[in-house]
XYZ file of C-alpha atoms in Angstrom:
212
model
C 279.838 114.247 256.968
C 277.244 111.960 258.432
C 278.179 110.641 261.893
C 276.706 107.398 263.239
C 277.381 106.280 266.802
C 276.619 102.564 266.954
C 274.602 102.476 270.154
C 274.417 98.854 271.287
C 274.997 97.219 274.694
C 277.506 94.713 273.269
C 279.533 97.529 271.719
C 279.587 99.428 275.014
C 280.542 96.235 276.855
C 283.498 95.497 274.576
C 284.619 99.130 274.593
C 284.733 99.074 278.392
C 287.261 96.237 278.389
C 289.219 97.797 275.521
C 289.578 100.949 277.603
C 290.705 99.072 280.725
C 294.457 99.592 281.175
C 294.766 96.051 282.556
C 293.630 94.426 279.293
C 296.602 92.615 277.710
C 297.434 92.704 273.984
C 295.952 89.298 273.029
C 292.656 90.169 274.723
C 292.735 93.669 273.238
C 293.180 92.238 269.722
C 290.311 89.797 270.204
C 287.963 92.460 271.552
C 288.879 94.900 268.772
C 288.208 92.198 266.184
C 284.794 91.416 267.679
C 283.907 95.094 268.020
C 284.801 95.880 264.406
C 282.468 93.144 263.159
C 279.632 94.766 265.115
C 280.525 98.194 263.710
C 280.858 96.753 260.209
C 277.241 95.631 260.338
C 276.203 99.281 260.692
C 278.859 100.597 258.297
C 277.718 98.325 255.453
C 274.032 99.090 255.784
C 274.153 100.989 252.464
C 276.653 98.814 250.627
C 275.766 98.698 246.943
C 273.927 95.634 245.677
C 272.313 94.386 242.471
C 269.572 91.808 241.755
C 270.621 88.176 241.529
C 268.353 85.425 240.177
C 268.651 82.039 241.882
C 266.852 78.725 242.249
C 265.908 77.616 245.750
C 265.006 73.952 246.434
C 261.382 75.064 245.997
C 261.230 77.744 243.300
C 262.971 80.530 241.423
C 263.465 83.825 243.233
C 265.460 87.018 243.016
C 267.886 87.978 245.744
C 270.781 90.421 245.788
C 274.550 90.315 245.592
C 277.268 92.911 246.050
C 277.617 95.156 243.029
C 280.642 95.444 240.781
C 283.142 97.004 241.303
C 283.601 95.378 244.695
C 283.968 97.586 247.758
C 287.507 98.368 248.885
C 288.561 98.051 252.525
C 291.477 100.336 253.450
C 293.122 99.857 256.854
C 295.383 102.724 257.887
C 298.745 101.250 258.910
C 299.635 100.104 261.411
C 296.769 100.199 263.913
C 294.108 99.751 261.240
C 295.421 96.250 260.559
C 293.928 95.189 263.875
C 290.493 95.980 262.427
C 290.896 94.276 259.066
C 289.870 90.728 259.935
C 286.742 91.886 261.742
C 285.711 93.902 258.687
C 286.375 91.310 255.984
C 284.592 88.697 258.066
C 281.420 90.552 257.152
C 282.626 91.552 253.658
C 284.663 88.528 252.526
C 284.491 89.400 248.819
C 285.786 92.942 249.293
C 289.213 93.885 248.010
C 291.820 95.293 250.404
C 294.209 98.201 249.945
C 296.677 99.657 252.427
C 297.548 103.228 253.316
C 300.430 104.048 255.630
C 300.131 107.229 257.627
C 301.704 108.458 260.821
C 301.198 111.477 263.017
C 304.040 113.897 263.616
C 304.214 114.069 267.413
C 305.200 117.758 267.318
C 302.841 119.165 264.693
C 300.149 116.437 265.140
C 299.806 116.436 261.328
C 299.438 113.243 259.288
C 302.212 112.181 256.903
C 301.799 109.493 254.200
C 304.612 106.928 254.008
C 303.043 103.946 252.162
C 300.395 103.368 249.506
C 299.170 99.999 248.223
C 295.991 101.076 246.481
C 294.660 100.733 242.934
C 295.474 103.812 240.855
C 291.875 104.034 239.645
C 289.085 103.862 242.243
C 286.357 105.189 239.961
C 282.930 104.164 241.167
C 284.286 102.392 244.252
C 282.797 102.382 247.726
C 285.654 102.510 250.227
C 285.744 101.584 253.913
C 288.576 103.220 255.847
C 289.646 101.507 259.076
C 291.439 103.410 261.841
C 290.865 102.704 265.552
C 291.009 106.308 266.750
C 289.689 109.543 265.274
C 291.693 111.929 267.431
C 292.965 115.133 265.803
C 291.303 114.208 262.503
C 294.272 114.887 260.249
C 294.890 111.272 259.272
C 291.278 110.565 258.367
C 290.861 113.786 256.399
C 294.012 113.106 254.393
C 293.006 109.475 253.819
C 289.607 110.446 252.454
C 291.132 112.992 250.085
C 293.678 110.407 248.956
C 290.867 108.048 247.981
C 288.697 110.725 246.382
C 291.633 111.898 244.256
C 291.744 108.375 242.828
C 288.044 108.337 241.992
C 286.314 106.862 245.052
C 282.742 108.152 245.145
C 281.465 106.925 248.534
C 283.565 106.610 251.686
C 282.738 105.227 255.113
C 285.237 105.485 257.967
C 285.019 102.980 260.808
C 286.627 103.878 264.145
C 286.435 102.430 267.632
C 286.410 105.881 269.217
C 286.215 109.495 268.100
C 286.926 112.870 269.687
C 284.691 115.910 269.048
C 287.709 117.920 267.881
C 288.599 115.263 265.328
C 285.088 115.165 263.927
C 285.079 118.946 263.594
C 288.443 118.884 261.813
C 287.328 116.247 259.307
C 284.098 118.093 258.580
C 286.005 121.337 258.040
C 288.771 119.801 255.907
C 286.319 117.908 253.682
C 283.623 120.582 253.412
C 284.393 121.165 249.714
C 284.009 117.510 248.681
C 280.947 116.378 246.740
C 281.577 112.738 247.697
C 279.426 111.407 250.563
C 281.462 110.606 253.678
C 280.122 108.688 256.675
C 281.745 108.060 260.050
C 280.673 104.986 262.019
C 282.141 104.876 265.520
C 281.649 103.004 268.761
C 281.583 106.173 270.887
C 282.343 109.887 270.879
C 284.503 110.690 273.893
C 284.912 113.914 275.853
C 287.926 115.685 274.325
C 291.581 115.591 273.355
C 294.340 116.233 275.863
C 297.429 118.380 275.245
C 299.250 115.454 273.623
C 296.420 114.822 271.162
C 295.140 111.665 272.867
C 291.434 110.984 273.293
C 290.067 111.360 276.842
C 289.072 109.002 278.417
C 290.045 107.027 275.307
C 292.027 103.816 275.477
C 295.616 104.973 275.003
C 297.679 104.251 271.895
C 295.688 101.669 269.950
C 298.706 100.510 267.915
C 300.826 99.894 270.992
C 298.019 98.092 272.751
C 297.353 95.901 269.723
C 300.945 94.992 268.932
C 303.130 96.154 271.800
C 305.589 99.048 271.912
C 308.231 98.976 269.163
């Protein structure tokens, strides 16, 4: 798995306020939205394109457009929904699928509870959105889910990642022939005993939407 840390002062600036425990939910949602758009710029650097002939006011020329089939954006419910608008702002023609996963608080393993994806993803580039790469189980399972349906290029976009999570994903996906890329705003120090990223930003879902 290729890992890209998007090193930019604006990303670091927005991450600082996302981490701050005093940041309220409306501000957190706005900052996450802005940050995802910055990360999406890096994540889509290798999005597939094809030539496109056009007429400018001056002459004919050849540009590019997104290839068919269109890329698929897959937010992981529920926290990934907070990243969706920031991603499709940069990729407005992409299609969107949803994958519901939760982490068992005792085993820390990911469990799938919802799937709104096309049955056939053959030849599709997929962009998986999940704010936190903590233990790595959710991302690894999500990637396999997409590959089993034919996806042949997957990029995960996260706000933060833990070293343990990256190691888990690399280990769990070592047998895949499909290229997988992780684009993240930062790699933090470690996981604590409860599986939270340190220093992290807490529970991204709760901070986006409140505790339910």
